[in-house]
Short mmCIF file of C-alpha atoms and ligand atoms in Angstrom, two decimals:
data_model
loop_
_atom_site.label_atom_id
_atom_site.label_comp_id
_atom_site.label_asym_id
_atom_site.label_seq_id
_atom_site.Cartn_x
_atom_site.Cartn_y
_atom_site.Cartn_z
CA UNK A 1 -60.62 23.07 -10.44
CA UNK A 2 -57.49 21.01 -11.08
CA UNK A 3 -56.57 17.27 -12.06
CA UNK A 4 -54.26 16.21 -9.43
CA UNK A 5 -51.28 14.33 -10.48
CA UNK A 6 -50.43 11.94 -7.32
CA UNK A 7 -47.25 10.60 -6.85
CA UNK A 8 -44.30 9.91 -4.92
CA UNK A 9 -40.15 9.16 -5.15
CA UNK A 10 -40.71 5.68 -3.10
CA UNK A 11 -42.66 4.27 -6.23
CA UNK A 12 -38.91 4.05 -8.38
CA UNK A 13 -37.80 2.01 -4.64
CA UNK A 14 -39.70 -0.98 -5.98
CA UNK A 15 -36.65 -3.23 -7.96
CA UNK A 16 -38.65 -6.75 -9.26
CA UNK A 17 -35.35 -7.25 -11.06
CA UNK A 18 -33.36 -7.29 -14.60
CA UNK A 19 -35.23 -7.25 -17.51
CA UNK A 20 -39.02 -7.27 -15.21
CA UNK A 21 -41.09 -5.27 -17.49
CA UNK A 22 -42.52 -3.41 -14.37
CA UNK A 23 -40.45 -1.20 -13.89
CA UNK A 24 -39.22 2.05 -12.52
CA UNK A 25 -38.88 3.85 -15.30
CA UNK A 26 -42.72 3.43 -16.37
CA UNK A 27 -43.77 6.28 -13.61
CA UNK A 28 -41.05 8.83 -14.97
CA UNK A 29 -42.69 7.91 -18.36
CA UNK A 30 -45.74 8.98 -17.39
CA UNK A 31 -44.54 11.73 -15.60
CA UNK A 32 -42.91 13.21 -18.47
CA UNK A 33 -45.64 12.86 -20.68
CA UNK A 34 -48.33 14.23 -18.35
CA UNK A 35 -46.23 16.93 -16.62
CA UNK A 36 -47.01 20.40 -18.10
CA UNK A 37 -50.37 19.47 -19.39
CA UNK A 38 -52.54 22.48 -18.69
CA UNK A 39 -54.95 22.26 -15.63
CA UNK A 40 -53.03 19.58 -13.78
CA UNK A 41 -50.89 20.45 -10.46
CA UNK A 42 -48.45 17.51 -8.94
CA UNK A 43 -48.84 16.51 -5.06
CA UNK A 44 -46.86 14.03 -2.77
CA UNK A 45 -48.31 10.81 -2.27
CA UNK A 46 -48.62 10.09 0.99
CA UNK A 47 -48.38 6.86 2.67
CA UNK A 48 -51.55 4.64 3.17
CA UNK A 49 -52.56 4.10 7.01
CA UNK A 50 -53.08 0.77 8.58
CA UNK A 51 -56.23 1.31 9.06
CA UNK A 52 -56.66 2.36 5.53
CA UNK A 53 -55.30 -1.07 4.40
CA UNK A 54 -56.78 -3.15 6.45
CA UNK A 55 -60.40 -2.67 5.00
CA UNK A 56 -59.24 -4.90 2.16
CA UNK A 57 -56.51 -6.72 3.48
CA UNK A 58 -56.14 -8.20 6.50
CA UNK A 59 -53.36 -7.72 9.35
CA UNK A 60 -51.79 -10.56 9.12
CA UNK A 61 -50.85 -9.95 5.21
CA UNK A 62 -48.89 -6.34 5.89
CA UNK A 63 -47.19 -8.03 8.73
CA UNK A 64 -46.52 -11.01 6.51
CA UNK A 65 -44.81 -8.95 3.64
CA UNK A 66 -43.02 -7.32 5.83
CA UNK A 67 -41.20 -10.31 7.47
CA UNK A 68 -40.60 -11.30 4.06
CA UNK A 69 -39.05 -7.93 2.41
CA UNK A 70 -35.32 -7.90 2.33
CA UNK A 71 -33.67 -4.93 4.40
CA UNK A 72 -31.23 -3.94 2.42
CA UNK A 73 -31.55 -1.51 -0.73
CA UNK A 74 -29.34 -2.03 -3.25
CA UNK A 75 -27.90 -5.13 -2.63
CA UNK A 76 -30.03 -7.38 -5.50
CA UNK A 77 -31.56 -9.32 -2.76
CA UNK A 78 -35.08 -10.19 -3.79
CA UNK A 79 -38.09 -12.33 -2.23
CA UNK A 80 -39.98 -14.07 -5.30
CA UNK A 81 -43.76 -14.21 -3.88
CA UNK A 82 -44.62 -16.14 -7.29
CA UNK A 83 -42.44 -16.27 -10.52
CA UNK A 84 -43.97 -13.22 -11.67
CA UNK A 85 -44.07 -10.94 -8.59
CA UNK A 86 -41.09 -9.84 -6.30
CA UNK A 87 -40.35 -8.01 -3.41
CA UNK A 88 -37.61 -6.05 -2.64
CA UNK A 89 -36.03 -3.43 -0.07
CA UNK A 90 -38.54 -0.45 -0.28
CA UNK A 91 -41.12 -2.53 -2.19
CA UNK A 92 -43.67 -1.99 0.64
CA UNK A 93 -43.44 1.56 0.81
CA UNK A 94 -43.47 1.93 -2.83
CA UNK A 95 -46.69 0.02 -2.81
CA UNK A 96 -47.89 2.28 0.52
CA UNK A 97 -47.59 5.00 -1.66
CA UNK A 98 -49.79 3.57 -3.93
CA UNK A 99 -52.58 3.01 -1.53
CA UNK A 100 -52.14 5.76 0.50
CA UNK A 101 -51.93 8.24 -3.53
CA UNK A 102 -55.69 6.64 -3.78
CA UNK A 103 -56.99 7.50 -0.50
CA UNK A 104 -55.47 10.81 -0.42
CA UNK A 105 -57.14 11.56 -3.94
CA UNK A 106 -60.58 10.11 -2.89
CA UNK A 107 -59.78 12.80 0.22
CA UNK A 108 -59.20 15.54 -2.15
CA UNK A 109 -61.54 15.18 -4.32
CA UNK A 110 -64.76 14.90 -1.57
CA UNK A 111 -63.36 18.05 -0.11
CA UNK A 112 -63.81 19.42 -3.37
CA UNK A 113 -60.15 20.10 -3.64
CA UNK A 114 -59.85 19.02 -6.59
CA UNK A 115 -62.12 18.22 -10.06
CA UNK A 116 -60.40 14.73 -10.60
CA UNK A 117 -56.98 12.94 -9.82
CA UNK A 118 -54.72 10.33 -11.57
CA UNK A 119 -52.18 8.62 -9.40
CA UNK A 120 -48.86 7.67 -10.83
CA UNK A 121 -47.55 5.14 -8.56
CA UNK A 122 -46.41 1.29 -9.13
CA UNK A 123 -46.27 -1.25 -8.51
CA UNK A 124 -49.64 -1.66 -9.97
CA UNK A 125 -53.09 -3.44 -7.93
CA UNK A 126 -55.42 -5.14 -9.04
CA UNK A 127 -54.50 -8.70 -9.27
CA UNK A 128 -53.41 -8.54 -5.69
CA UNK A 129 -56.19 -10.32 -3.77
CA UNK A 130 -57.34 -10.07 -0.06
CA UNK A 131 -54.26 -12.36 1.25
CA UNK A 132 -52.88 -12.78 -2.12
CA UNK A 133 -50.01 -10.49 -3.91
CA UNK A 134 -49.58 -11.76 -7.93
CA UNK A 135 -49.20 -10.14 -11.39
CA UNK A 136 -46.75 -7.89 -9.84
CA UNK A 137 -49.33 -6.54 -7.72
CA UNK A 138 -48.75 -6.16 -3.58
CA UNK A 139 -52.09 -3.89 -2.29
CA UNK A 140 -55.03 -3.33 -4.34
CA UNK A 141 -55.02 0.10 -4.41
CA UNK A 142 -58.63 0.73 -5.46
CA UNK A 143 -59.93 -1.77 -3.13
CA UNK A 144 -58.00 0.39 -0.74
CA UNK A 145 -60.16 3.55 -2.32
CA UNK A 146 -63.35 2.13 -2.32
CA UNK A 147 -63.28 1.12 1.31
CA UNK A 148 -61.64 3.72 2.21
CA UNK A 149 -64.34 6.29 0.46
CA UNK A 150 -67.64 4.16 2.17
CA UNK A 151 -65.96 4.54 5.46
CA UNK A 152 -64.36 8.10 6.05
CA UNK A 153 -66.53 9.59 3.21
CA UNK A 154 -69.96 7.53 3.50
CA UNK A 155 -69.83 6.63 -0.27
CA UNK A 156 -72.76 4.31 -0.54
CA UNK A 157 -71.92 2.85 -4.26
CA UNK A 158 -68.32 3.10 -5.89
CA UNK A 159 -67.39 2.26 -9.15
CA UNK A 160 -64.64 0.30 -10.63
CA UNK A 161 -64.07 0.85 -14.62
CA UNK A 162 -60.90 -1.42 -15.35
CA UNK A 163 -59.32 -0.89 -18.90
CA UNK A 164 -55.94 -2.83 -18.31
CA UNK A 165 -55.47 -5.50 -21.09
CA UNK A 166 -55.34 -7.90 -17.85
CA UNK A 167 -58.81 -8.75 -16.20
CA UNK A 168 -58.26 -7.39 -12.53
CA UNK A 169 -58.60 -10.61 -10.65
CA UNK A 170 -58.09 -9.41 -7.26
CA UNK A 171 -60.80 -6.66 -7.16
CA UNK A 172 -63.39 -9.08 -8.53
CA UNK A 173 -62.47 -11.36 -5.52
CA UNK A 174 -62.57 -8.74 -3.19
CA UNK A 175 -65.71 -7.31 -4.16
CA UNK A 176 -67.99 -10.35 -5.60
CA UNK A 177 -70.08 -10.29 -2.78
CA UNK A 178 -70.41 -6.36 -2.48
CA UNK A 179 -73.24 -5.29 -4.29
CA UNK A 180 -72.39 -1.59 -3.11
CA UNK A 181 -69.67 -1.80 -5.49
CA UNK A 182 -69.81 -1.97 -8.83
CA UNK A 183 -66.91 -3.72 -10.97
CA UNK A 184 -66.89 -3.47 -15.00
CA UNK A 185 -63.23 -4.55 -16.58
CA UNK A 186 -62.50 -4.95 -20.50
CA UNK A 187 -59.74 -7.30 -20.94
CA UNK A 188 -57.83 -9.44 -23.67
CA UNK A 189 -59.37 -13.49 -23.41
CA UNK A 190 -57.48 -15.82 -23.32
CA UNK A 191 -54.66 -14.07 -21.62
CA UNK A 192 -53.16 -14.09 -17.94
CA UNK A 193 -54.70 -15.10 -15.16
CA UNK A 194 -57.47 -16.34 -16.50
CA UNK A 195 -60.15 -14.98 -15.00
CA UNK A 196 -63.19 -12.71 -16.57
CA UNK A 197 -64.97 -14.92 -18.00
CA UNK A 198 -68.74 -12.97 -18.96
CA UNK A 199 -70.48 -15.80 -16.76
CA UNK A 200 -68.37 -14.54 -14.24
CA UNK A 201 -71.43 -11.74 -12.42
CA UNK A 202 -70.68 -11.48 -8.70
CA UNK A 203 -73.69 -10.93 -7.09
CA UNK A 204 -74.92 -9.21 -10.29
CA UNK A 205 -72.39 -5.91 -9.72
CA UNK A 206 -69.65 -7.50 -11.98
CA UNK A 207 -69.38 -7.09 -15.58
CA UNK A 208 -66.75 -8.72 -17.63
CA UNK A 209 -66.09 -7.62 -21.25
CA UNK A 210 -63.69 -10.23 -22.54
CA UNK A 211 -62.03 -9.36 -26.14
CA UNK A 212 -60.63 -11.41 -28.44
CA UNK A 213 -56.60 -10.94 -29.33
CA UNK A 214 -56.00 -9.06 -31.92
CA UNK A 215 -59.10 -6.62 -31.38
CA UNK A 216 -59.21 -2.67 -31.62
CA UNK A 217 -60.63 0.20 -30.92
CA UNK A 218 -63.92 -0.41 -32.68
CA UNK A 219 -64.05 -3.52 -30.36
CA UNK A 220 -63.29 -2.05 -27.13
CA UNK A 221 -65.12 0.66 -27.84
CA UNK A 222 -68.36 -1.51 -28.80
CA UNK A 223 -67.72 -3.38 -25.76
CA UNK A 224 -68.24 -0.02 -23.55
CA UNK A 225 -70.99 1.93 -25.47
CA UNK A 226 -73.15 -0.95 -25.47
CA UNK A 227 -72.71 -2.69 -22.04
CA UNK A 228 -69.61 -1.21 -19.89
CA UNK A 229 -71.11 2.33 -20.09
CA UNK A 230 -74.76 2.01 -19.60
CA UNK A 231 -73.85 -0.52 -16.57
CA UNK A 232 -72.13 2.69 -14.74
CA UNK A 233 -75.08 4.76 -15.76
CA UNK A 234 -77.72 2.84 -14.10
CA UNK A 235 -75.41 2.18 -10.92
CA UNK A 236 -75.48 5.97 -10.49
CA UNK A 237 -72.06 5.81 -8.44
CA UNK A 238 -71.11 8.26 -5.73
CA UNK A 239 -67.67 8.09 -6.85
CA UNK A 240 -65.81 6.48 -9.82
CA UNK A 241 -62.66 4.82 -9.41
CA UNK A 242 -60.47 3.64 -12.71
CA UNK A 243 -58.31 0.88 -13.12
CA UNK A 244 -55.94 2.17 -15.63
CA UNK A 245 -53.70 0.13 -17.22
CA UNK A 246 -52.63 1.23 -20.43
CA UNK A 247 -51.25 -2.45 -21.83
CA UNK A 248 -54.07 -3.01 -24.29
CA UNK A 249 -52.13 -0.54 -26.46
CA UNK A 250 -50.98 -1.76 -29.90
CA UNK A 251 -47.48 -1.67 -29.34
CA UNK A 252 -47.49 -2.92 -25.88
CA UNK A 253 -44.94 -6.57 -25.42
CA UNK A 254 -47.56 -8.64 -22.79
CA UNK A 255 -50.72 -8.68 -25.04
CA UNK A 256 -52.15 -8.51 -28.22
CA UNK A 257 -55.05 -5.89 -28.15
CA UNK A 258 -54.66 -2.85 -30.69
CA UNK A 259 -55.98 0.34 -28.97
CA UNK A 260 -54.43 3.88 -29.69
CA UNK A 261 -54.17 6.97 -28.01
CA UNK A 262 -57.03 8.00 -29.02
CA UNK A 263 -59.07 5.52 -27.52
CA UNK A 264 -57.54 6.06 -24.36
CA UNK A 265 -58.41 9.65 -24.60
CA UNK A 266 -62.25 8.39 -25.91
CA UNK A 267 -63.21 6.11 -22.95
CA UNK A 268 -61.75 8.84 -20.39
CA UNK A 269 -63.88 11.65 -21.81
CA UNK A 270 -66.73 8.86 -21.84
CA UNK A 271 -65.98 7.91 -17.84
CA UNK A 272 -65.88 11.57 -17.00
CA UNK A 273 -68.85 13.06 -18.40
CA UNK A 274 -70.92 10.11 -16.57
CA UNK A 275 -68.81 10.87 -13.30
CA UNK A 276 -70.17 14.34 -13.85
CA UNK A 277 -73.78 13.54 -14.76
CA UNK A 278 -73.50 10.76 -11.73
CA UNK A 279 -71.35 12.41 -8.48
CA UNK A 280 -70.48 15.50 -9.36
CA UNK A 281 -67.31 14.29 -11.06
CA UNK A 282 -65.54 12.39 -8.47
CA UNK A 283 -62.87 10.20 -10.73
CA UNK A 284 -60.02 9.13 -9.21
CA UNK A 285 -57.73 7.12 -11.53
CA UNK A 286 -55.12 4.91 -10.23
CA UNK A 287 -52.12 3.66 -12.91
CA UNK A 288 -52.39 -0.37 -13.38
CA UNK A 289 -49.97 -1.75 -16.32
CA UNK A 290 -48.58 -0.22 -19.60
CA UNK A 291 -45.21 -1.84 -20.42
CA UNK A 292 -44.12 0.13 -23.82
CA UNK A 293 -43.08 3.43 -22.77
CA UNK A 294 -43.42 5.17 -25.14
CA UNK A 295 -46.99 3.67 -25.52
CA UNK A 296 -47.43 4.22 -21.99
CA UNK A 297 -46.43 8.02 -21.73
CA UNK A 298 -48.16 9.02 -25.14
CA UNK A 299 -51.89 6.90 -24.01
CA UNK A 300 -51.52 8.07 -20.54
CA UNK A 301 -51.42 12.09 -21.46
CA UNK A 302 -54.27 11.62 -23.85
CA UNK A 303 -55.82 9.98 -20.23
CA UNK A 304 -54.70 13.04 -18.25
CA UNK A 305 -55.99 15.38 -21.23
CA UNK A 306 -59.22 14.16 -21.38
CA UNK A 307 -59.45 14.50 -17.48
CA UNK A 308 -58.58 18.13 -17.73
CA UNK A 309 -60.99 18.63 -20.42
ZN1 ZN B 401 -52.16 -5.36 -17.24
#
């Protein structure tokens, strides 16, 4: 069985402006680097239903975006939603495609379609609250997932591993009072937006691992072998979700952790056996940040490789 690589065109629609460091060319990044990796096949993204969105955001905050999104593409007209996040013509179907890549992969993957799936799509989730887009994030995509795999698939426990450099506010908030759903990020403290703090337990499903700037591999992977790791084990999820942003990376601009390749490649291979010990593999990955592309393309194949293995 195959690693699905999920994306689609609308994900280069999303324009946050000059010199934004999410940008377009971060999916053709990855795409380069993953595309001809053995074992993998490409598939359109397609768009997320309402009623797909709606389990973690409400109505009125589609219908809200999209009084605000400018109409016309192309002509530099942008909404700022907060200084860091912007929308622009095609910035809701670019984040649609987001969503709708997770679902679609959580489909595929239950109907045994496929062994595991990583979705290339941006702009990223999982700062984007239940009413709330920030961080560059408009839909949490695997809030989206998760809801979307209890309800059509009758998931009883998902998991949420989160290895973005940023601690992924919004699906802490969206699931803090879910204990059906378990939430583990590692994340560079201090460092934006401040959240993911240890103390910070939910109702006893969350697990922050905050590091310390200028930590490595050895930290990161301390942090998961000893507590992020054995937390997923004991959860014994019906399907694993991943938060993967690929911004801790040494030479990435917006934070100051020091992983490699390598240990991209490490806590995938870690994630998937326990997937396969746990549900019978079910990992679907989801892109967050990575803002050095070269970085970006390089950690995400050794992601995609160790899927495949
Ligand atoms: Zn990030």
């Amino acid at each position: 069985m195959k690693t699905l690589i999920i994306h689609h065109n609308d994900c280069l629609r999303h324009d946050p402006g000059p010199r934004h460091p999410e940008r377009p060319e971060r999916v053709s990044a990855v795409l380069k680097a993953v595309g001809g990796i053995a074992g993998t096949e490409k598939l359109p993204a397609p768009r997320a239903t309402a009623e797909q969105l709606q389990r973690a955001h409400p109505a009125e905050y589609l219908q809200r975006l999209q009084e605000l999104e400018p109409a016309r593409e192309a002509g530099g007209e942008r909404v700022a939603l907060d200084p860091d996040t912007w929308l622009s013509a095609g910035s809701l179907d670019a984040a649609l495609r987001g969503s709708g890549a997770a679902c679609f992969a959580v489909d595929q993957v239950y109907a045994g379609q496929a062994r595991n799936a990583f979705c290339v799509t941006r702009p990223p989730g999982h700062h984007a609250e239940a009413s709330t887009p920030m961080g560059f994030c408009l839909f949490n995509h695997v809030a989206v997932a998760a809801r979307h795999a209890q309800a059509a698939h009758g998931a009883r426990r998902v998991a949420i591993l989160d290895f973005d450099v940023h601690h992924g506010n919004g699906t802490q908030a969206i699931f803090e009072q879910s204990p059906d759903v378990l939430y583990v990020s590692s994340h560079q403290a201090p460092l934006y937006p401040g959240t993911g703090n240890a103390a910070e337990a939910g109702c006893g499903n969350i697990l922050n691992l905050p590091l310390a700037p200028g930590s490595g591999g050895r930290e990161f992977r301390d942090a998961w072998y000893r507590q992020g790791l054995p937390a997923l084990e004991r959860f014994a999820p019906d399907l694993v979700l991943v938060s993967a942003g690929f911004d801790a990376h040494l030479r990435d601009p917006l934070a100051q952790l020091e992983l490699q390749e390598d240990d991209y490649g490490w806590i995938t291979a870690e994630i998937r056996a326990l997937a396969e010990a746990a549900c019978g593999g079910r990992l679907v990955s989801v892109l967050e940040g990575g803002y050095d592309l070269e970085a970006l393309g390089a950690s995400a194949a050794a992601h995609v490789r160790a899927l495949t293995a």
